[in-house]
Short mmCIF file of C-alpha atoms in Angstrom, two decimals:
data_model
loop_
_atom_site.label_atom_id
_atom_site.label_comp_id
_atom_site.label_asym_id
_atom_site.label_seq_id
_atom_site.Cartn_x
_atom_site.Cartn_y
_atom_site.Cartn_z
CA UNK A 1 35.46 -59.74 7.16
CA UNK A 2 35.04 -63.25 8.48
CA UNK A 3 31.33 -64.48 8.49
CA UNK A 4 30.76 -63.15 12.12
CA UNK A 5 31.35 -59.89 10.85
CA UNK A 6 28.84 -60.44 7.95
CA UNK A 7 26.56 -61.48 10.60
CA UNK A 8 26.32 -58.46 12.57
CA UNK A 9 25.87 -56.50 9.38
CA UNK A 10 23.08 -58.49 8.37
CA UNK A 11 21.50 -57.83 11.91
CA UNK A 12 22.10 -54.17 12.21
CA UNK A 13 20.27 -53.80 8.94
CA UNK A 14 17.53 -55.74 9.85
CA UNK A 15 17.08 -53.94 12.92
CA UNK A 16 17.09 -50.33 10.90
CA UNK A 17 14.79 -51.91 8.85
CA UNK A 18 12.16 -52.95 11.46
CA UNK A 19 12.79 -49.05 13.06
CA UNK A 20 11.81 -47.85 9.86
CA UNK A 21 8.79 -49.90 9.41
CA UNK A 22 7.60 -49.15 12.94
CA UNK A 23 7.92 -45.46 12.59
CA UNK A 24 6.07 -45.53 8.95
CA UNK A 25 3.43 -47.52 10.50
CA UNK A 26 2.81 -44.92 13.40
CA UNK A 27 2.78 -42.05 11.09
CA UNK A 28 0.11 -43.60 9.33
CA UNK A 29 -1.94 -44.47 12.15
CA UNK A 30 -1.22 -40.82 13.56
CA UNK A 31 -2.08 -39.15 10.37
CA UNK A 32 -6.17 -38.64 10.09
CA UNK A 33 -7.38 -40.08 7.27
CA UNK A 34 -9.42 -37.73 4.96
CA UNK A 35 -13.06 -38.40 5.43
CA UNK A 36 -13.90 -36.67 1.97
CA UNK A 37 -12.87 -34.39 -0.78
CA UNK A 38 -15.78 -31.81 0.12
CA UNK A 39 -16.90 -31.44 3.13
CA UNK A 40 -20.73 -32.70 2.86
CA UNK A 41 -22.06 -29.13 3.90
CA UNK A 42 -19.95 -27.58 1.61
CA UNK A 43 -21.62 -29.58 -1.72
CA UNK A 44 -24.09 -26.85 -2.23
CA UNK A 45 -21.64 -24.23 -2.27
CA UNK A 46 -22.19 -23.03 -6.02
CA UNK A 47 -25.40 -21.55 -4.37
CA UNK A 48 -23.71 -19.25 -2.07
CA UNK A 49 -22.39 -17.44 -5.18
CA UNK A 50 -26.32 -16.47 -6.58
CA UNK A 51 -26.16 -13.55 -4.34
CA UNK A 52 -22.97 -12.08 -6.38
CA UNK A 53 -24.19 -13.35 -9.71
CA UNK A 54 -27.63 -11.41 -8.98
CA UNK A 55 -26.14 -7.97 -8.17
CA UNK A 56 -23.50 -8.28 -10.63
CA UNK A 57 -26.34 -8.78 -13.32
CA UNK A 58 -29.17 -6.36 -12.07
CA UNK A 59 -27.67 -3.96 -8.96
CA UNK A 60 -24.79 -1.79 -9.77
CA UNK A 61 -24.75 0.13 -6.59
CA UNK A 62 -24.47 -3.47 -4.30
CA UNK A 63 -21.78 -4.52 -6.98
CA UNK A 64 -19.61 -1.74 -6.49
CA UNK A 65 -20.02 -1.90 -2.58
CA UNK A 66 -18.76 -5.34 -2.71
CA UNK A 67 -15.95 -5.14 -5.49
CA UNK A 68 -15.35 -1.52 -5.17
CA UNK A 69 -15.76 -1.43 -9.24
CA UNK A 70 -17.90 -1.95 -12.06
CA UNK A 71 -19.26 -4.64 -13.71
CA UNK A 72 -17.15 -3.80 -16.73
CA UNK A 73 -13.88 -3.12 -14.67
CA UNK A 74 -14.35 -6.46 -12.80
CA UNK A 75 -14.68 -8.40 -16.24
CA UNK A 76 -11.85 -6.80 -17.63
CA UNK A 77 -9.59 -7.57 -14.51
CA UNK A 78 -10.59 -10.95 -14.35
CA UNK A 79 -9.81 -11.31 -18.00
CA UNK A 80 -6.23 -10.08 -17.11
CA UNK A 81 -5.77 -12.67 -14.38
CA UNK A 82 -8.01 -15.51 -15.43
CA UNK A 83 -5.06 -17.50 -16.23
CA UNK A 84 -2.88 -17.22 -13.39
CA UNK A 85 -5.35 -18.17 -10.84
CA UNK A 86 -7.74 -20.83 -12.92
CA UNK A 87 -7.37 -24.62 -11.95
CA UNK A 88 -7.38 -27.57 -14.12
CA UNK A 89 -10.62 -29.08 -14.30
CA UNK A 90 -11.87 -31.11 -11.41
CA UNK A 91 -15.33 -31.69 -9.94
CA UNK A 92 -16.80 -29.38 -8.29
CA UNK A 93 -13.91 -26.80 -8.72
CA UNK A 94 -13.78 -23.17 -8.19
CA UNK A 95 -13.88 -21.04 -10.85
CA UNK A 96 -11.73 -18.08 -11.44
CA UNK A 97 -14.68 -15.57 -11.05
CA UNK A 98 -15.62 -16.82 -7.66
CA UNK A 99 -11.92 -16.70 -7.03
CA UNK A 100 -11.87 -12.87 -7.88
CA UNK A 101 -15.05 -12.48 -5.95
CA UNK A 102 -13.80 -13.99 -2.72
CA UNK A 103 -10.70 -12.09 -2.87
CA UNK A 104 -12.37 -8.76 -3.38
CA UNK A 105 -14.96 -9.37 -0.74
CA UNK A 106 -11.92 -9.90 1.73
CA UNK A 107 -9.98 -7.08 0.20
CA UNK A 108 -12.67 -4.43 0.38
CA UNK A 109 -14.68 -5.38 3.77
CA UNK A 110 -11.72 -7.15 6.20
CA UNK A 111 -13.93 -10.04 6.66
CA UNK A 112 -12.07 -12.94 8.31
CA UNK A 113 -10.91 -15.79 6.20
CA UNK A 114 -12.84 -18.23 8.55
CA UNK A 115 -16.26 -16.13 8.10
CA UNK A 116 -15.66 -15.91 4.19
CA UNK A 117 -15.19 -19.97 4.57
CA UNK A 118 -18.65 -20.02 6.04
CA UNK A 119 -20.29 -17.62 3.63
CA UNK A 120 -18.91 -19.45 0.56
CA UNK A 121 -19.19 -23.20 1.94
CA UNK A 122 -15.53 -23.98 1.53
CA UNK A 123 -12.65 -24.86 3.64
CA UNK A 124 -10.94 -22.24 5.35
CA UNK A 125 -7.82 -23.42 4.26
CA UNK A 126 -8.99 -23.08 0.80
CA UNK A 127 -10.24 -19.82 0.94
CA UNK A 128 -6.87 -18.72 2.25
CA UNK A 129 -5.00 -19.88 -0.60
CA UNK A 130 -7.59 -18.42 -3.00
CA UNK A 131 -6.48 -15.08 -1.65
CA UNK A 132 -2.93 -15.38 -1.34
CA UNK A 133 -2.87 -16.63 -5.11
CA UNK A 134 -5.36 -14.05 -6.31
CA UNK A 135 -3.70 -11.13 -4.65
CA UNK A 136 -0.45 -12.38 -6.25
CA UNK A 137 -1.69 -12.31 -9.44
CA UNK A 138 -3.39 -9.14 -8.80
CA UNK A 139 -0.09 -7.35 -8.22
CA UNK A 140 1.84 -9.37 -11.18
CA UNK A 141 -0.79 -8.38 -13.64
CA UNK A 142 -1.44 -4.77 -12.97
CA UNK A 143 1.96 -3.38 -11.50
CA UNK A 144 3.62 -2.76 -15.20
CA UNK A 145 0.48 -0.79 -16.15
CA UNK A 146 -1.05 0.90 -12.96
CA UNK A 147 2.21 1.35 -10.79
CA UNK A 148 4.86 2.49 -13.21
CA UNK A 149 7.61 4.65 -11.43
CA UNK A 150 8.25 7.83 -14.03
CA UNK A 151 12.05 6.84 -15.54
CA UNK A 152 12.04 9.65 -18.14
CA UNK A 153 12.26 13.79 -17.60
CA UNK A 154 9.16 14.23 -19.48
CA UNK A 155 7.07 11.86 -17.48
CA UNK A 156 8.70 13.84 -14.02
CA UNK A 157 7.81 17.09 -15.71
CA UNK A 158 4.06 16.07 -16.25
CA UNK A 159 3.62 15.13 -12.59
CA UNK A 160 5.31 18.67 -11.40
CA UNK A 161 2.94 20.19 -14.21
CA UNK A 162 0.03 18.89 -12.48
CA UNK A 163 1.05 19.62 -8.93
CA UNK A 164 1.57 23.15 -9.84
CA UNK A 165 -1.84 23.49 -11.53
CA UNK A 166 -3.91 21.80 -9.02
CA UNK A 167 -2.08 22.49 -5.65
CA UNK A 168 0.24 25.73 -6.87
CA UNK A 169 3.48 23.83 -5.39
CA UNK A 170 6.05 24.12 -8.55
CA UNK A 171 8.81 21.59 -9.29
CA UNK A 172 6.97 18.84 -7.25
CA UNK A 173 7.69 15.30 -8.26
CA UNK A 174 5.09 13.63 -5.37
CA UNK A 175 3.99 13.42 -2.09
CA UNK A 176 6.02 11.19 0.33
CA UNK A 177 4.65 9.33 3.62
CA UNK A 178 4.58 5.91 5.51
CA UNK A 179 2.05 4.43 7.38
CA UNK A 180 2.09 1.28 9.65
CA UNK A 181 -0.03 -1.56 9.09
CA UNK A 182 -1.42 -3.81 11.76
CA UNK A 183 -0.32 -7.57 11.47
CA UNK A 184 -0.42 -10.59 13.86
CA UNK A 185 3.07 -11.25 15.46
CA UNK A 186 4.57 -14.07 13.31
CA UNK A 187 5.87 -16.78 14.79
CA UNK A 188 9.28 -17.14 16.04
CA UNK A 189 9.48 -13.35 15.26
CA UNK A 190 10.31 -11.93 18.33
CA UNK A 191 9.94 -8.15 18.51
CA UNK A 192 11.10 -7.62 14.93
CA UNK A 193 7.23 -6.23 13.79
CA UNK A 194 6.92 -4.84 17.26
CA UNK A 195 6.51 -0.91 16.76
CA UNK A 196 6.82 2.20 18.94
CA UNK A 197 3.04 2.31 19.47
CA UNK A 198 3.13 -1.36 21.11
CA UNK A 199 1.64 -2.95 18.12
CA UNK A 200 2.93 -5.70 15.65
CA UNK A 201 3.34 -3.57 12.19
CA UNK A 202 4.61 -3.84 8.42
CA UNK A 203 5.63 -0.50 7.04
CA UNK A 204 3.85 0.86 3.70
CA UNK A 205 6.22 3.63 2.46
CA UNK A 206 4.58 5.14 -0.66
CA UNK A 207 4.77 8.53 -3.16
CA UNK A 208 1.65 9.84 -4.87
CA UNK A 209 0.89 12.19 -7.64
CA UNK A 210 -1.19 15.16 -7.92
CA UNK A 211 -4.24 13.19 -8.06
CA UNK A 212 -4.33 10.54 -5.45
CA UNK A 213 -2.41 8.11 -7.78
CA UNK A 214 0.61 5.97 -6.00
CA UNK A 215 3.68 6.08 -8.31
CA UNK A 216 6.06 4.06 -5.79
CA UNK A 217 5.29 1.37 -2.90
CA UNK A 218 7.63 0.28 -0.65
CA UNK A 219 6.20 -2.42 1.51
CA UNK A 220 7.75 -4.54 4.50
CA UNK A 221 10.24 -2.88 6.52
CA UNK A 222 10.05 -4.43 9.95
CA UNK A 223 7.77 -2.11 12.36
CA UNK A 224 10.50 -2.33 15.28
CA UNK A 225 12.90 -0.91 12.66
CA UNK A 226 14.37 2.37 13.90
CA UNK A 227 12.32 4.95 11.61
CA UNK A 228 15.75 6.21 10.39
CA UNK A 229 16.66 2.72 9.12
CA UNK A 230 13.40 2.62 7.29
CA UNK A 231 13.75 5.75 5.19
CA UNK A 232 17.33 4.73 4.23
CA UNK A 233 16.69 1.54 3.05
CA UNK A 234 13.99 2.40 0.98
CA UNK A 235 14.87 1.19 -2.94
CA UNK A 236 13.30 4.71 -3.81
CA UNK A 237 16.10 6.54 -2.33
CA UNK A 238 18.87 4.69 -3.31
CA UNK A 239 17.76 5.23 -7.07
CA UNK A 240 17.13 8.62 -6.49
CA UNK A 241 20.32 9.53 -4.90
CA UNK A 242 22.75 7.20 -7.33
CA UNK A 243 20.72 9.17 -10.61
CA UNK A 244 18.85 5.77 -12.01
CA UNK A 245 15.48 7.96 -12.18
CA UNK A 246 16.24 10.66 -14.45
CA UNK A 247 14.91 13.14 -12.41
CA UNK A 248 14.83 16.66 -14.25
CA UNK A 249 17.78 19.02 -13.28
CA UNK A 250 16.76 22.26 -11.44
CA UNK A 251 15.04 25.21 -13.82
CA UNK A 252 14.36 28.67 -13.01
CA UNK A 253 10.54 29.25 -11.56
CA UNK A 254 8.58 31.38 -14.13
CA UNK A 255 9.67 35.04 -14.35
CA UNK A 256 12.65 34.52 -11.88
CA UNK A 257 15.93 33.63 -12.17
CA UNK A 258 16.08 31.19 -9.15
CA UNK A 259 16.55 27.69 -10.13
CA UNK A 260 14.55 25.31 -7.89
CA UNK A 261 15.05 21.48 -7.88
CA UNK A 262 12.55 19.26 -8.34
CA UNK A 263 11.62 17.51 -5.19
CA UNK A 264 9.40 15.52 -3.00
CA UNK A 265 7.19 17.27 -0.30
CA UNK A 266 6.76 15.41 2.99
CA UNK A 267 6.01 16.21 6.75
CA UNK A 268 8.41 16.73 9.24
CA UNK A 269 9.05 12.98 9.88
CA UNK A 270 11.25 13.28 7.14
CA UNK A 271 14.51 15.03 6.63
CA UNK A 272 15.15 18.05 4.70
CA UNK A 273 17.08 16.99 1.65
CA UNK A 274 18.20 18.18 -1.87
CA UNK A 275 14.86 16.15 -3.19
CA UNK A 276 12.91 16.23 -0.34
CA UNK A 277 11.29 19.57 1.22
CA UNK A 278 9.51 19.43 4.81
CA UNK A 279 8.37 22.76 6.77
CA UNK A 280 9.55 25.03 8.77
CA UNK A 281 9.45 23.62 12.55
CA UNK A 282 8.39 25.34 15.28
CA UNK A 283 5.40 27.56 16.39
CA UNK A 284 7.13 31.15 16.44
CA UNK A 285 7.46 31.58 12.95
CA UNK A 286 7.29 34.29 10.53
CA UNK A 287 4.56 34.93 8.08
CA UNK A 288 6.87 34.28 5.14
CA UNK A 289 7.68 30.59 6.92
CA UNK A 290 4.24 29.95 7.61
CA UNK A 291 2.95 30.82 3.75
CA UNK A 292 5.51 28.47 2.57
CA UNK A 293 4.42 25.67 5.41
CA UNK A 294 0.65 26.29 3.68
CA UNK A 295 1.67 26.07 0.43
CA UNK A 296 3.68 22.62 0.98
CA UNK A 297 0.83 21.31 2.96
CA UNK A 298 -1.51 22.12 -0.11
CA UNK A 299 0.50 19.50 -2.15
CA UNK A 300 1.61 17.17 0.84
CA UNK A 301 -2.37 16.36 1.29
CA UNK A 302 -2.44 14.41 -1.46
CA UNK A 303 -0.53 11.40 0.01
CA UNK A 304 -2.69 11.81 3.35
CA UNK A 305 -5.69 11.62 0.89
CA UNK A 306 -4.39 8.84 -1.13
CA UNK A 307 -3.85 6.80 2.10
CA UNK A 308 -7.37 7.77 3.07
CA UNK A 309 -8.93 6.29 0.05
CA UNK A 310 -7.17 3.31 0.19
CA UNK A 311 -7.97 2.27 3.35
CA UNK A 312 -11.84 3.43 2.99
CA UNK A 313 -11.84 1.31 0.08
CA UNK A 314 -9.98 -1.75 0.82
CA UNK A 315 -10.83 -2.25 4.62
CA UNK A 316 -8.37 -5.17 5.34
CA UNK A 317 -5.94 -2.57 6.11
CA UNK A 318 -7.54 -1.36 9.08
CA UNK A 319 -7.93 -4.64 10.64
CA UNK A 320 -4.94 -6.76 12.19
CA UNK A 321 -3.96 -8.92 9.07
CA UNK A 322 -3.36 -12.79 10.13
CA UNK A 323 -0.75 -14.01 7.43
CA UNK A 324 2.91 -14.58 7.36
CA UNK A 325 4.83 -11.53 6.58
CA UNK A 326 5.46 -12.53 2.64
CA UNK A 327 1.74 -12.58 2.17
CA UNK A 328 0.89 -9.76 4.20
CA UNK A 329 3.02 -7.97 1.94
CA UNK A 330 1.09 -9.19 -1.16
CA UNK A 331 -2.21 -8.41 0.32
CA UNK A 332 -0.87 -4.97 0.88
CA UNK A 333 0.50 -4.50 -2.58
CA UNK A 334 -2.65 -6.03 -4.26
CA UNK A 335 -4.71 -3.19 -2.49
CA UNK A 336 -2.35 -0.56 -3.79
CA UNK A 337 -2.34 -1.37 -7.26
CA UNK A 338 -6.09 -2.44 -7.10
CA UNK A 339 -6.50 1.37 -5.81
CA UNK A 340 -4.86 2.90 -9.13
CA UNK A 341 -6.84 0.60 -11.15
CA UNK A 342 -9.80 1.63 -9.93
CA UNK A 343 -9.21 4.86 -9.68
CA UNK A 344 -8.26 5.37 -13.21
CA UNK A 345 -11.54 3.01 -14.32
CA UNK A 346 -14.42 5.11 -12.80
CA UNK A 347 -14.94 8.26 -10.95
CA UNK A 348 -17.15 7.04 -8.70
CA UNK A 349 -14.33 5.15 -6.75
CA UNK A 350 -13.35 8.78 -5.69
CA UNK A 351 -16.58 10.83 -6.05
CA UNK A 352 -16.23 15.01 -5.92
CA UNK A 353 -16.24 15.51 -2.11
CA UNK A 354 -14.73 12.20 -1.19
CA UNK A 355 -11.35 13.51 -0.65
CA UNK A 356 -10.55 17.28 1.06
CA UNK A 357 -11.73 20.05 -0.76
CA UNK A 358 -8.43 22.23 -1.07
CA UNK A 359 -8.27 23.72 2.53
CA UNK A 360 -11.99 24.47 3.17
CA UNK A 361 -13.57 20.80 3.92
CA UNK A 362 -12.87 17.39 4.60
CA UNK A 363 -13.36 14.59 2.39
CA UNK A 364 -16.58 11.82 2.89
CA UNK A 365 -13.53 9.39 3.35
CA UNK A 366 -12.66 10.74 6.91
CA UNK A 367 -16.38 9.86 8.11
CA UNK A 368 -16.26 6.16 6.57
CA UNK A 369 -12.67 5.45 8.51
CA UNK A 370 -9.69 6.94 10.36
CA UNK A 371 -6.20 7.40 8.81
CA UNK A 372 -3.33 4.80 9.51
CA UNK A 373 -0.69 5.05 11.99
CA UNK A 374 2.15 7.21 10.31
CA UNK A 375 5.67 6.01 10.80
CA UNK A 376 7.95 8.23 13.41
CA UNK A 377 10.38 10.76 12.86
CA UNK A 378 12.19 8.75 9.81
CA UNK A 379 15.55 10.63 10.44
CA UNK A 380 17.38 13.14 12.36
CA UNK A 381 17.22 16.64 10.35
CA UNK A 382 20.93 17.51 10.02
CA UNK A 383 20.68 19.40 6.66
CA UNK A 384 23.46 21.29 5.40
CA UNK A 385 23.20 25.16 5.34
CA UNK A 386 22.42 25.31 1.58
CA UNK A 387 19.65 23.18 2.19
CA UNK A 388 18.17 25.86 4.67
CA UNK A 389 19.25 28.65 2.28
CA UNK A 390 17.33 26.51 -0.80
CA UNK A 391 14.05 26.38 1.01
CA UNK A 392 14.38 30.20 2.23
CA UNK A 393 14.82 30.86 -1.52
CA UNK A 394 11.75 28.92 -1.97
CA UNK A 395 9.94 30.73 0.72
CA UNK A 396 10.78 33.83 -0.78
CA UNK A 397 9.32 32.89 -3.94
CA UNK A 398 5.91 32.29 -2.49
CA UNK A 399 5.82 35.71 -0.99
CA UNK A 400 6.76 37.60 -4.23
CA UNK A 401 4.78 39.20 -6.91
CA UNK A 402 5.30 36.55 -9.38
CA UNK A 403 5.06 33.22 -6.78
CA UNK A 404 2.39 34.62 -4.31
CA UNK A 405 -1.45 33.42 -4.22
CA UNK A 406 -3.95 35.97 -4.15
CA UNK A 407 -5.74 34.01 -1.02
CA UNK A 408 -3.17 32.75 1.07
CA UNK A 409 -2.28 35.58 3.01
CA UNK A 410 -6.07 35.45 4.23
CA UNK A 411 -5.90 31.92 4.98
CA UNK A 412 -2.58 31.93 7.06
CA UNK A 413 -3.40 35.15 8.80
CA UNK A 414 -7.27 35.19 9.36
CA UNK A 415 -8.25 31.68 8.87
CA UNK A 416 -5.76 29.87 10.97
CA UNK A 417 -2.05 29.06 11.12
CA UNK A 418 -0.25 26.16 9.62
CA UNK A 419 2.74 25.07 12.28
CA UNK A 420 5.10 21.82 11.97
CA UNK A 421 6.54 20.13 14.69
CA UNK A 422 10.18 20.46 15.47
#
């Protein structure tokens, strides 16, 4: 390389350095300087928590309305998540108790993040980060103890016993259903989350036990996904079909020689499977088929009521959630696990009369909110013949001397008929 080439190289390098310096200078000019670490109007934000502190000490009723739990349950939850949400000591930092307070207000009442920012005198971005971080901490801290999917025959049988004792449906492992949760259209998502009801949504699939407690949730299916795709992509379905859940084998019903499998109960949106029972379809049903539908409906209403309690207590689920999809999933999962947590801590969360009283009266939750939109048909019902025979055998049992209920005929024949769609 001669001297001339060296001069050219130096010139090019100098030109590049000048361009880089110019770009950095422009960026610095474009970047708005931060005028303050805390907006002056928010310097007194500690006072905005005084009402919360007062009701926590003096007014259990108002505190429950705010948080959906008692003072003791709040403190226990705070102890579980404290280390996950506390921040390093900084001047005028926001404490862990305040962070949980803001998050529960958001989840329980569906306030917008902007309204919470004004109420608690902090920036909207700060509120958003608090809610996302705290919801993640709630899910991580509670899921193992309050949303544990059974993995032993004994635990599955305990669930089945509750269903038989309370709802008169034998060998039932849970009630299954799916709901749409409305969301704001994510950027650049096209129609991925646009569902058949002409709304953007994500899907919450869940199974509950006889006492309205969720034992499995699957969150995050695209609202636009085919209903069949939603069902077939469920992790629970995969685990179940591969035999990873230790489901009890079929056993004889009491005082019979008929071996009935252990099953989930669902509505007509789901396919008839060896592990899922759905109603008989149509309107011209025999008494035996109507009795079966009635008995199945009693057990299946547990999931309808579980979702009803969930939405009535955690009203963010009835709004259009404004967040990116991963954070929407975290918010929904936090609501589900909080539902189980509160259900186990106090009867006040689900007092007498709050859920449907069997077949007689609707629960109070129906006066406070409306149900989430259900998913559509989740698969074609192309069941093989032996599955129809299996369901028929259970229907026969329900009208036999050993399997019938004293009031079932009166309900079906005189008080109304239980129908199912095709």
